Amino acid sequence: MSIAVLAAEALTGDEVKAAAAAEGAGFAYGLAAIGPGIGIGYLVGQAVQAMARQPESAGQVQTTMFLGVAFTEALALIGFVVFILLKFA
Amino acid sequence: MTDVSNPLTQRLEGPAPVMEVAKDLIRRTALVAPVLIVIGAIFWQSAGAASVAYAIAIVMVNFLLAACLLAWAGRISFAAMGGAAMFGFLLRLGLIFLAVLVVKDAEWVEMLPLGLTLIVAHLGILFWEMRYISGTLAHPGLKPTAKLPIHTSSSESNHETTGAA
């Protein structure tokens, strides 16, 4: 049973809204971090493999990995912004 | 000492190109910061300007921290670099969360411009930077710019003259 349902039995009005917002914010941030986590894991694994196979191109791969991580991280940032808007705004 | 039998324990020698890219990212962020701050001030007054400036600072520190972690771990081993990239992601998300948590009740903070700036600045600067990334073996970081010494016909002719003398 979700927190929102439990809260609805004991609370009313703004408190229920706040509880639902907190629940939604938590889900938004948590779920939004899963995708980038998988993406960065895959990206880093492939990059390390590429560096191990061709150490002479390690600098080039490191730059590509840095940009890839930064782009993937933007997805988590979007989830984070949804979180702060639901929770703190 | 580097174990050559295991490629994962090899490390990156020389200057890390990722630091060069991070510095360029920060330079570009600083270039667009006044424009974003003015936009924040127009729509949300002084609180908006302060929030936008704070978000820009978060983005800059985030880029710099990511690059520093990668460069530092790259000097240890490729495997350490992979670990630093993964745990760095977790660490930086936590730091961004803390940075927002600390100021969430401050009077000068507006959450909407802060959040929007985090996304727009992060993605916008990255797409802008993509135009200047070389990604070749000769230039693993940024593209060579006009600041590099250019061999002109006059300098070549000077060399020839000197050689002849």
PDB file of C-alpha atoms in Angstrom:
ATOM      1  CA  MET A   1       0.000   0.000   0.000  1.00  0.00           C
ATOM      2  CA  SER A   2       1.447   3.342  -0.975  1.00  0.00           C
ATOM      3  CA  ILE A   3       2.189   6.169   1.409  1.00  0.00           C
ATOM      4  CA  ALA A   4      -0.410   8.301  -0.343  1.00  0.00           C
ATOM      5  CA  VAL A   5      -3.177   5.752   0.369  1.00  0.00           C
ATOM      6  CA  LEU A   6      -2.098   5.368   3.999  1.00  0.00           C
ATOM      7  CA  ALA A   7      -1.971   9.111   4.399  1.00  0.00           C
ATOM      8  CA  ALA A   8      -5.411   9.516   2.859  1.00  0.00           C
ATOM      9  CA  GLU A   9      -6.884   7.354   5.626  1.00  0.00           C
ATOM     10  CA  ALA A  10      -5.467   9.474   8.416  1.00  0.00           C
ATOM     11  CA  LEU A  11      -4.901  12.858   6.832  1.00  0.00           C
ATOM     12  CA  THR A  12      -6.760  15.230   4.610  1.00  0.00           C
ATOM     13  CA  GLY A  13      -6.164  18.154   2.321  1.00  0.00           C
ATOM     14  CA  ASP A  14      -2.704  19.640   2.035  1.00  0.00           C
ATOM     15  CA  GLU A  15      -1.019  16.897   4.019  1.00  0.00           C
ATOM     16  CA  VAL A  16      -2.196  14.243   1.548  1.00  0.00           C
ATOM     17  CA  LYS A  17      -1.027  16.409  -1.336  1.00  0.00           C
ATOM     18  CA  ALA A  18       2.373  16.867   0.302  1.00  0.00           C
ATOM     19  CA  ALA A  19       2.686  13.134   0.914  1.00  0.00           C
ATOM     20  CA  ALA A  20       1.762  12.312  -2.684  1.00  0.00           C
ATOM     21  CA  ALA A  21       4.211  14.926  -3.957  1.00  0.00           C
ATOM     22  CA  ALA A  22       6.975  13.482  -1.790  1.00  0.00           C
ATOM     23  CA  GLU A  23       6.196   9.985  -3.051  1.00  0.00           C
ATOM     24  CA  GLY A  24       6.153  11.137  -6.674  1.00  0.00           C
ATOM     25  CA  ALA A  25       9.367  13.077  -6.206  1.00  0.00           C
ATOM     26  CA  GLY A  26      11.103  10.057  -4.745  1.00  0.00           C
ATOM     27  CA  PHE A  27       9.966   7.840  -7.608  1.00  0.00           C
ATOM     28  CA  ALA A  28      10.957  10.474 -10.201  1.00  0.00           C
ATOM     29  CA  TYR A  29      14.496  10.827  -8.860  1.00  0.00           C
ATOM     30  CA  GLY A  30      14.992   7.131  -8.188  1.00  0.00           C
ATOM     31  CA  LEU A  31      13.649   5.890 -11.514  1.00  0.00           C
ATOM     32  CA  ALA A  32      15.406   8.650 -13.440  1.00  0.00           C
ATOM     33  CA  ALA A  33      18.755   7.603 -11.962  1.00  0.00           C
ATOM     34  CA  ILE A  34      18.397   3.948 -13.014  1.00  0.00           C
ATOM     35  CA  GLY A  35      18.581   4.540 -16.779  1.00  0.00           C
ATOM     36  CA  PRO A  36      21.687   6.754 -16.694  1.00  0.00           C
ATOM     37  CA  GLY A  37      23.266   4.334 -14.220  1.00  0.00           C
ATOM     38  CA  ILE A  38      22.876   1.481 -16.692  1.00  0.00           C
ATOM     39  CA  GLY A  39      23.952   3.725 -19.574  1.00  0.00           C
ATOM     40  CA  ILE A  40      27.095   4.967 -17.841  1.00  0.00           C
ATOM     41  CA  GLY A  41      27.972   1.442 -16.739  1.00  0.00           C
ATOM     42  CA  TYR A  42      27.756   0.186 -20.314  1.00  0.00           C
ATOM     43  CA  LEU A  43      29.601   3.216 -21.686  1.00  0.00           C
ATOM     44  CA  VAL A  44      32.433   2.957 -19.166  1.00  0.00           C
ATOM     45  CA  GLY A  45      32.755  -0.789 -19.667  1.00  0.00           C
ATOM     46  CA  GLN A  46      33.110  -0.400 -23.418  1.00  0.00           C
ATOM     47  CA  ALA A  47      35.505   2.524 -23.026  1.00  0.00           C
ATOM     48  CA  VAL A  48      37.790   0.631 -20.640  1.00  0.00           C
ATOM     49  CA  GLN A  49      37.723  -2.332 -23.000  1.00  0.00           C
ATOM     50  CA  ALA A  50      38.681  -0.061 -25.908  1.00  0.00           C
ATOM     51  CA  MET A  51      41.554   1.439 -23.897  1.00  0.00           C
ATOM     52  CA  ALA A  52      42.783  -2.003 -22.896  1.00  0.00           C
ATOM     53  CA  ARG A  53      42.743  -3.160 -26.516  1.00  0.00           C
ATOM     54  CA  GLN A  54      44.344  -0.015 -27.916  1.00  0.00           C
ATOM     55  CA  PRO A  55      46.266   1.838 -25.202  1.00  0.00           C
ATOM     56  CA  GLU A  56      47.627   4.319 -27.757  1.00  0.00           C
ATOM     57  CA  SER A  57      44.107   5.695 -28.257  1.00  0.00           C
ATOM     58  CA  ALA A  58      43.397   5.963 -24.517  1.00  0.00           C
ATOM     59  CA  GLY A  59      43.341   9.770 -24.533  1.00  0.00           C
ATOM     60  CA  GLN A  60      40.871   9.886 -27.388  1.00  0.00           C
ATOM     61  CA  VAL A  61      38.640   7.278 -25.726  1.00  0.00           C
ATOM     62  CA  GLN A  62      38.855   9.130 -22.401  1.00  0.00           C
ATOM     63  CA  THR A  63      37.569  12.328 -24.025  1.00  0.00           C
ATOM     64  CA  THR A  64      34.724  10.445 -25.692  1.00  0.00           C
ATOM     65  CA  MET A  65      33.898   8.714 -22.418  1.00  0.00           C
ATOM     66  CA  PHE A  66      33.868  12.030 -20.534  1.00  0.00           C
ATOM     67  CA  LEU A  67      31.415  13.548 -23.014  1.00  0.00           C
ATOM     68  CA  GLY A  68      29.291  10.389 -23.050  1.00  0.00           C
ATOM     69  CA  VAL A  69      29.099  10.351 -19.263  1.00  0.00           C
ATOM     70  CA  ALA A  70      28.170  14.040 -19.224  1.00  0.00           C
ATOM     71  CA  PHE A  71      25.402  13.549 -21.812  1.00  0.00           C
ATOM     72  CA  THR A  72      24.018  10.503 -20.019  1.00  0.00           C
ATOM     73  CA  GLU A  73      24.152  12.345 -16.724  1.00  0.00           C
ATOM     74  CA  ALA A  74      21.832  14.975 -18.178  1.00  0.00           C
ATOM     75  CA  LEU A  75      19.043  12.386 -18.035  1.00  0.00           C
ATOM     76  CA  ALA A  76      19.580  11.968 -14.305  1.00  0.00           C
ATOM     77  CA  LEU A  77      19.646  15.755 -13.945  1.00  0.00           C
ATOM     78  CA  ILE A  78      16.231  15.984 -15.609  1.00  0.00           C
ATOM     79  CA  GLY A  79      14.880  13.520 -13.032  1.00  0.00           C
ATOM     80  CA  PHE A  80      16.565  15.520 -10.301  1.00  0.00           C
ATOM     81  CA  VAL A  81      14.977  18.751 -11.470  1.00  0.00           C
ATOM     82  CA  VAL A  82      11.539  17.081 -11.488  1.00  0.00           C
ATOM     83  CA  PHE A  83      12.318  15.959  -7.937  1.00  0.00           C
ATOM     84  CA  ILE A  84      13.230  19.416  -6.660  1.00  0.00           C
ATOM     85  CA  LEU A  85      10.253  21.006  -8.390  1.00  0.00           C
ATOM     86  CA  LEU A  86       7.842  18.478  -6.856  1.00  0.00           C
ATOM     87  CA  LYS A  87       9.445  18.484  -3.426  1.00  0.00           C
ATOM     88  CA  PHE A  88      10.780  21.962  -2.833  1.00  0.00           C
ATOM     89  CA  ALA A  89       8.940  24.317  -5.188  1.00  0.00           C
TER      90      ALA A  89
ATOM     91  CA  MET B   1      54.825  -0.005 -11.609  1.00  0.00           C
ATOM     92  CA  THR B   2      52.679  -0.797 -14.629  1.00  0.00           C
ATOM     93  CA  ASP B   3      52.005  -4.453 -15.333  1.00  0.00           C
ATOM     94  CA  VAL B   4      52.126  -4.736 -19.133  1.00  0.00           C
ATOM     95  CA  SER B   5      50.733  -8.275 -19.101  1.00  0.00           C
ATOM     96  CA  ASN B   6      47.358  -6.970 -17.910  1.00  0.00           C
ATOM     97  CA  PRO B   7      46.068  -4.154 -20.136  1.00  0.00           C
ATOM     98  CA  LEU B   8      43.626  -2.985 -17.475  1.00  0.00           C
ATOM     99  CA  THR B   9      46.465  -2.036 -15.137  1.00  0.00           C
ATOM    100  CA  GLN B  10      48.057   0.208 -17.746  1.00  0.00           C
ATOM    101  CA  ARG B  11      47.652   3.895 -17.185  1.00  0.00           C
ATOM    102  CA  LEU B  12      47.322   7.081 -19.158  1.00  0.00           C
ATOM    103  CA  GLU B  13      50.654   8.835 -19.516  1.00  0.00           C
ATOM    104  CA  GLY B  14      51.136  12.515 -20.247  1.00  0.00           C
ATOM    105  CA  PRO B  15      48.617  15.352 -19.967  1.00  0.00           C
ATOM    106  CA  ALA B  16      44.989  14.234 -19.713  1.00  0.00           C
ATOM    107  CA  PRO B  17      43.015  15.586 -22.691  1.00  0.00           C
ATOM    108  CA  VAL B  18      39.861  15.468 -20.592  1.00  0.00           C
ATOM    109  CA  MET B  19      41.131  18.358 -18.426  1.00  0.00           C
ATOM    110  CA  GLU B  20      41.639  20.454 -21.531  1.00  0.00           C
ATOM    111  CA  VAL B  21      38.030  19.742 -22.541  1.00  0.00           C
ATOM    112  CA  ALA B  22      36.735  20.507 -19.039  1.00  0.00           C
ATOM    113  CA  LYS B  23      38.566  23.840 -18.935  1.00  0.00           C
ATOM    114  CA  ASP B  24      37.096  24.737 -22.303  1.00  0.00           C
ATOM    115  CA  LEU B  25      33.622  23.750 -21.067  1.00  0.00           C
ATOM    116  CA  ILE B  26      34.040  26.025 -18.052  1.00  0.00           C
ATOM    117  CA  ARG B  27      35.269  28.865 -20.252  1.00  0.00           C
ATOM    118  CA  ARG B  28      32.188  28.528 -22.466  1.00  0.00           C
ATOM    119  CA  THR B  29      29.897  28.310 -19.448  1.00  0.00           C
ATOM    120  CA  ALA B  30      31.423  31.535 -18.120  1.00  0.00           C
ATOM    121  CA  LEU B  31      30.809  33.135 -21.525  1.00  0.00           C
ATOM    122  CA  VAL B  32      27.068  32.385 -21.547  1.00  0.00           C
ATOM    123  CA  ALA B  33      26.572  32.932 -17.794  1.00  0.00           C
ATOM    124  CA  PRO B  34      25.786  36.684 -18.037  1.00  0.00           C
ATOM    125  CA  VAL B  35      23.122  36.048 -20.689  1.00  0.00           C
ATOM    126  CA  LEU B  36      21.448  33.341 -18.591  1.00  0.00           C
ATOM    127  CA  ILE B  37      21.620  35.497 -15.453  1.00  0.00           C
ATOM    128  CA  VAL B  38      19.967  38.398 -17.272  1.00  0.00           C
ATOM    129  CA  ILE B  39      17.209  36.067 -18.524  1.00  0.00           C
ATOM    130  CA  GLY B  40      16.708  34.832 -14.953  1.00  0.00           C
ATOM    131  CA  ALA B  41      16.547  38.415 -13.701  1.00  0.00           C
ATOM    132  CA  ILE B  42      13.972  39.371 -16.349  1.00  0.00           C
ATOM    133  CA  PHE B  43      11.551  36.585 -15.454  1.00  0.00           C
ATOM    134  CA  TRP B  44      12.192  36.069 -11.699  1.00  0.00           C
ATOM    135  CA  GLN B  45      13.897  39.318 -10.620  1.00  0.00           C
ATOM    136  CA  SER B  46      16.898  39.190  -8.291  1.00  0.00           C
ATOM    137  CA  ALA B  47      16.039  35.771  -6.847  1.00  0.00           C
ATOM    138  CA  GLY B  48      15.978  34.378 -10.379  1.00  0.00           C
ATOM    139  CA  ALA B  49      19.346  35.893 -11.214  1.00  0.00           C
ATOM    140  CA  ALA B  50      20.892  34.494  -8.035  1.00  0.00           C
ATOM    141  CA  SER B  51      19.375  31.050  -8.648  1.00  0.00           C
ATOM    142  CA  VAL B  52      20.615  30.971 -12.230  1.00  0.00           C
ATOM    143  CA  ALA B  53      24.101  31.997 -11.089  1.00  0.00           C
ATOM    144  CA  TYR B  54      24.058  29.269  -8.440  1.00  0.00           C
ATOM    145  CA  ALA B  55      22.938  26.652 -10.972  1.00  0.00           C
ATOM    146  CA  ILE B  56      25.679  27.724 -13.380  1.00  0.00           C
ATOM    147  CA  ALA B  57      28.232  27.363 -10.587  1.00  0.00           C
ATOM    148  CA  ILE B  58      26.913  23.844  -9.899  1.00  0.00           C
ATOM    149  CA  VAL B  59      27.251  22.926 -13.591  1.00  0.00           C
ATOM    150  CA  MET B  60      30.824  24.273 -13.746  1.00  0.00           C
ATOM    151  CA  VAL B  61      31.908  22.434 -10.595  1.00  0.00           C
ATOM    152  CA  ASN B  62      30.215  19.275 -11.882  1.00  0.00           C
ATOM    153  CA  PHE B  63      32.177  19.348 -15.157  1.00  0.00           C
ATOM    154  CA  LEU B  64      35.436  20.126 -13.388  1.00  0.00           C
ATOM    155  CA  LEU B  65      34.944  17.421 -10.768  1.00  0.00           C
ATOM    156  CA  ALA B  66      34.098  14.817 -13.414  1.00  0.00           C
ATOM    157  CA  ALA B  67      37.229  15.655 -15.405  1.00  0.00           C
ATOM    158  CA  CYS B  68      39.473  15.788 -12.323  1.00  0.00           C
ATOM    159  CA  LEU B  69      38.243  12.371 -11.170  1.00  0.00           C
ATOM    160  CA  LEU B  70      38.826  10.833 -14.610  1.00  0.00           C
ATOM    161  CA  ALA B  71      42.256  12.418 -15.002  1.00  0.00           C
ATOM    162  CA  TRP B  72      43.312  11.388 -11.490  1.00  0.00           C
ATOM    163  CA  ALA B  73      42.072   7.816 -11.858  1.00  0.00           C
ATOM    164  CA  GLY B  74      43.574   7.590 -15.358  1.00  0.00           C
ATOM    165  CA  ARG B  75      47.025   8.007 -13.816  1.00  0.00           C
ATOM    166  CA  ILE B  76      46.369   4.942 -11.648  1.00  0.00           C
ATOM    167  CA  SER B  77      44.938   2.514 -14.217  1.00  0.00           C
ATOM    168  CA  PHE B  78      42.248   2.137 -16.864  1.00  0.00           C
ATOM    169  CA  ALA B  79      40.232  -0.009 -14.461  1.00  0.00           C
ATOM    170  CA  ALA B  80      40.418   2.712 -11.806  1.00  0.00           C
ATOM    171  CA  MET B  81      39.197   5.204 -14.405  1.00  0.00           C
ATOM    172  CA  GLY B  82      36.148   3.019 -15.024  1.00  0.00           C
ATOM    173  CA  GLY B  83      35.462   2.878 -11.307  1.00  0.00           C
ATOM    174  CA  ALA B  84      35.917   6.617 -10.948  1.00  0.00           C
ATOM    175  CA  ALA B  85      33.466   7.264 -13.779  1.00  0.00           C
ATOM    176  CA  MET B  86      30.806   5.044 -12.195  1.00  0.00           C
ATOM    177  CA  PHE B  87      31.214   6.143  -8.582  1.00  0.00           C
ATOM    178  CA  GLY B  88      31.882   9.704  -9.725  1.00  0.00           C
ATOM    179  CA  PHE B  89      28.384   9.722 -11.214  1.00  0.00           C
ATOM    180  CA  LEU B  90      26.951   8.710  -7.833  1.00  0.00           C
ATOM    181  CA  LEU B  91      29.162  11.149  -5.956  1.00  0.00           C
ATOM    182  CA  ARG B  92      28.324  14.091  -8.205  1.00  0.00           C
ATOM    183  CA  LEU B  93      24.586  13.423  -8.101  1.00  0.00           C
ATOM    184  CA  GLY B  94      24.840  13.370  -4.316  1.00  0.00           C
ATOM    185  CA  LEU B  95      26.813  16.615  -4.279  1.00  0.00           C
ATOM    186  CA  ILE B  96      24.297  18.340  -6.565  1.00  0.00           C
ATOM    187  CA  PHE B  97      21.505  17.140  -4.288  1.00  0.00           C
ATOM    188  CA  LEU B  98      23.353  18.493  -1.238  1.00  0.00           C
ATOM    189  CA  ALA B  99      24.066  21.795  -2.976  1.00  0.00           C
ATOM    190  CA  VAL B 100      20.352  22.288  -3.666  1.00  0.00           C
ATOM    191  CA  LEU B 101      19.309  20.992  -0.243  1.00  0.00           C
ATOM    192  CA  VAL B 102      21.511  23.545   1.488  1.00  0.00           C
ATOM    193  CA  VAL B 103      19.872  26.529  -0.224  1.00  0.00           C
ATOM    194  CA  LYS B 104      16.308  25.280  -0.697  1.00  0.00           C
ATOM    195  CA  ASP B 105      14.872  27.500   2.059  1.00  0.00           C
ATOM    196  CA  ALA B 106      16.981  30.553   1.282  1.00  0.00           C
ATOM    197  CA  GLU B 107      15.135  33.716   0.311  1.00  0.00           C
ATOM    198  CA  TRP B 108      17.226  34.286  -2.798  1.00  0.00           C
ATOM    199  CA  VAL B 109      16.412  30.904  -4.323  1.00  0.00           C
ATOM    200  CA  GLU B 110      13.748  30.199  -6.937  1.00  0.00           C
ATOM    201  CA  MET B 111      13.552  26.499  -7.701  1.00  0.00           C
ATOM    202  CA  LEU B 112      12.174  26.765 -11.243  1.00  0.00           C
ATOM    203  CA  PRO B 113      15.016  28.878 -12.743  1.00  0.00           C
ATOM    204  CA  LEU B 114      17.555  26.873 -10.757  1.00  0.00           C
ATOM    205  CA  GLY B 115      16.261  23.579 -12.148  1.00  0.00           C
ATOM    206  CA  LEU B 116      15.821  24.859 -15.682  1.00  0.00           C
ATOM    207  CA  THR B 117      19.322  26.334 -15.719  1.00  0.00           C
ATOM    208  CA  LEU B 118      20.808  23.052 -14.483  1.00  0.00           C
ATOM    209  CA  ILE B 119      19.384  21.219 -17.500  1.00  0.00           C
ATOM    210  CA  VAL B 120      19.713  23.915 -20.143  1.00  0.00           C
ATOM    211  CA  ALA B 121      23.261  24.937 -19.201  1.00  0.00           C
ATOM    212  CA  HIS B 122      24.466  21.355 -18.864  1.00  0.00           C
ATOM    213  CA  LEU B 123      23.070  20.165 -22.190  1.00  0.00           C
ATOM    214  CA  GLY B 124      23.553  23.417 -24.095  1.00  0.00           C
ATOM    215  CA  ILE B 125      27.230  23.737 -23.187  1.00  0.00           C
ATOM    216  CA  LEU B 126      27.850  20.094 -24.036  1.00  0.00           C
ATOM    217  CA  PHE B 127      26.269  20.427 -27.493  1.00  0.00           C
ATOM    218  CA  TRP B 128      28.247  23.632 -28.074  1.00  0.00           C
ATOM    219  CA  GLU B 129      31.472  21.933 -26.989  1.00  0.00           C
ATOM    220  CA  MET B 130      30.889  19.076 -29.440  1.00  0.00           C
ATOM    221  CA  ARG B 131      31.777  21.468 -32.263  1.00  0.00           C
ATOM    222  CA  TYR B 132      35.274  21.888 -30.850  1.00  0.00           C
ATOM    223  CA  ILE B 133      36.107  18.299 -29.970  1.00  0.00           C
ATOM    224  CA  SER B 134      38.679  16.749 -32.226  1.00  0.00           C
ATOM    225  CA  GLY B 135      38.617  13.081 -31.216  1.00  0.00           C
ATOM    226  CA  THR B 136      41.587  12.030 -33.329  1.00  0.00           C
ATOM    227  CA  LEU B 137      44.797  10.324 -32.299  1.00  0.00           C
ATOM    228  CA  ALA B 138      46.790  13.445 -33.145  1.00  0.00           C
ATOM    229  CA  HIS B 139      44.490  15.709 -31.111  1.00  0.00           C
ATOM    230  CA  PRO B 140      42.628  13.568 -28.542  1.00  0.00           C
ATOM    231  CA  GLY B 141      41.051  16.597 -26.866  1.00  0.00           C
ATOM    232  CA  LEU B 142      40.124  19.846 -28.545  1.00  0.00           C
ATOM    233  CA  LYS B 143      40.565  20.671 -32.204  1.00  0.00           C
ATOM    234  CA  PRO B 144      43.753  22.583 -32.943  1.00  0.00           C
ATOM    235  CA  THR B 145      42.846  26.260 -33.023  1.00  0.00           C
ATOM    236  CA  ALA B 146      44.261  29.309 -34.718  1.00  0.00           C
ATOM    237  CA  LYS B 147      46.403  29.947 -31.633  1.00  0.00           C
ATOM    238  CA  LEU B 148      48.714  27.135 -32.657  1.00  0.00           C
ATOM    239  CA  PRO B 149      51.768  28.147 -34.673  1.00  0.00           C
ATOM    240  CA  ILE B 150      50.888  28.222 -38.366  1.00  0.00           C
ATOM    241  CA  HIS B 151      53.572  27.685 -40.971  1.00  0.00           C
ATOM    242  CA  THR B 152      53.114  30.439 -43.501  1.00  0.00           C
ATOM    243  CA  SER B 153      54.889  30.789 -46.802  1.00  0.00           C
ATOM    244  CA  SER B 154      56.960  33.677 -45.408  1.00  0.00           C
ATOM    245  CA  SER B 155      58.217  31.608 -42.445  1.00  0.00           C
ATOM    246  CA  GLU B 156      59.053  28.743 -44.776  1.00  0.00           C
ATOM    247  CA  SER B 157      60.979  31.075 -47.063  1.00  0.00           C
ATOM    248  CA  ASN B 158      62.856  32.411 -43.981  1.00  0.00           C
ATOM    249  CA  HIS B 159      63.837  28.856 -43.093  1.00  0.00           C
ATOM    250  CA  GLU B 160      65.041  28.300 -46.615  1.00  0.00           C
ATOM    251  CA  THR B 161      67.038  31.520 -46.533  1.00  0.00           C
ATOM    252  CA  THR B 162      68.599  30.561 -43.185  1.00  0.00           C
ATOM    253  CA  GLY B 163      69.358  27.088 -44.482  1.00  0.00           C
ATOM    254  CA  ALA B 164      70.954  28.479 -47.589  1.00  0.00           C
ATOM    255  CA  ALA B 165      73.096  30.826 -45.516  1.00  0.00           C
TER     256      ALA B 165
END
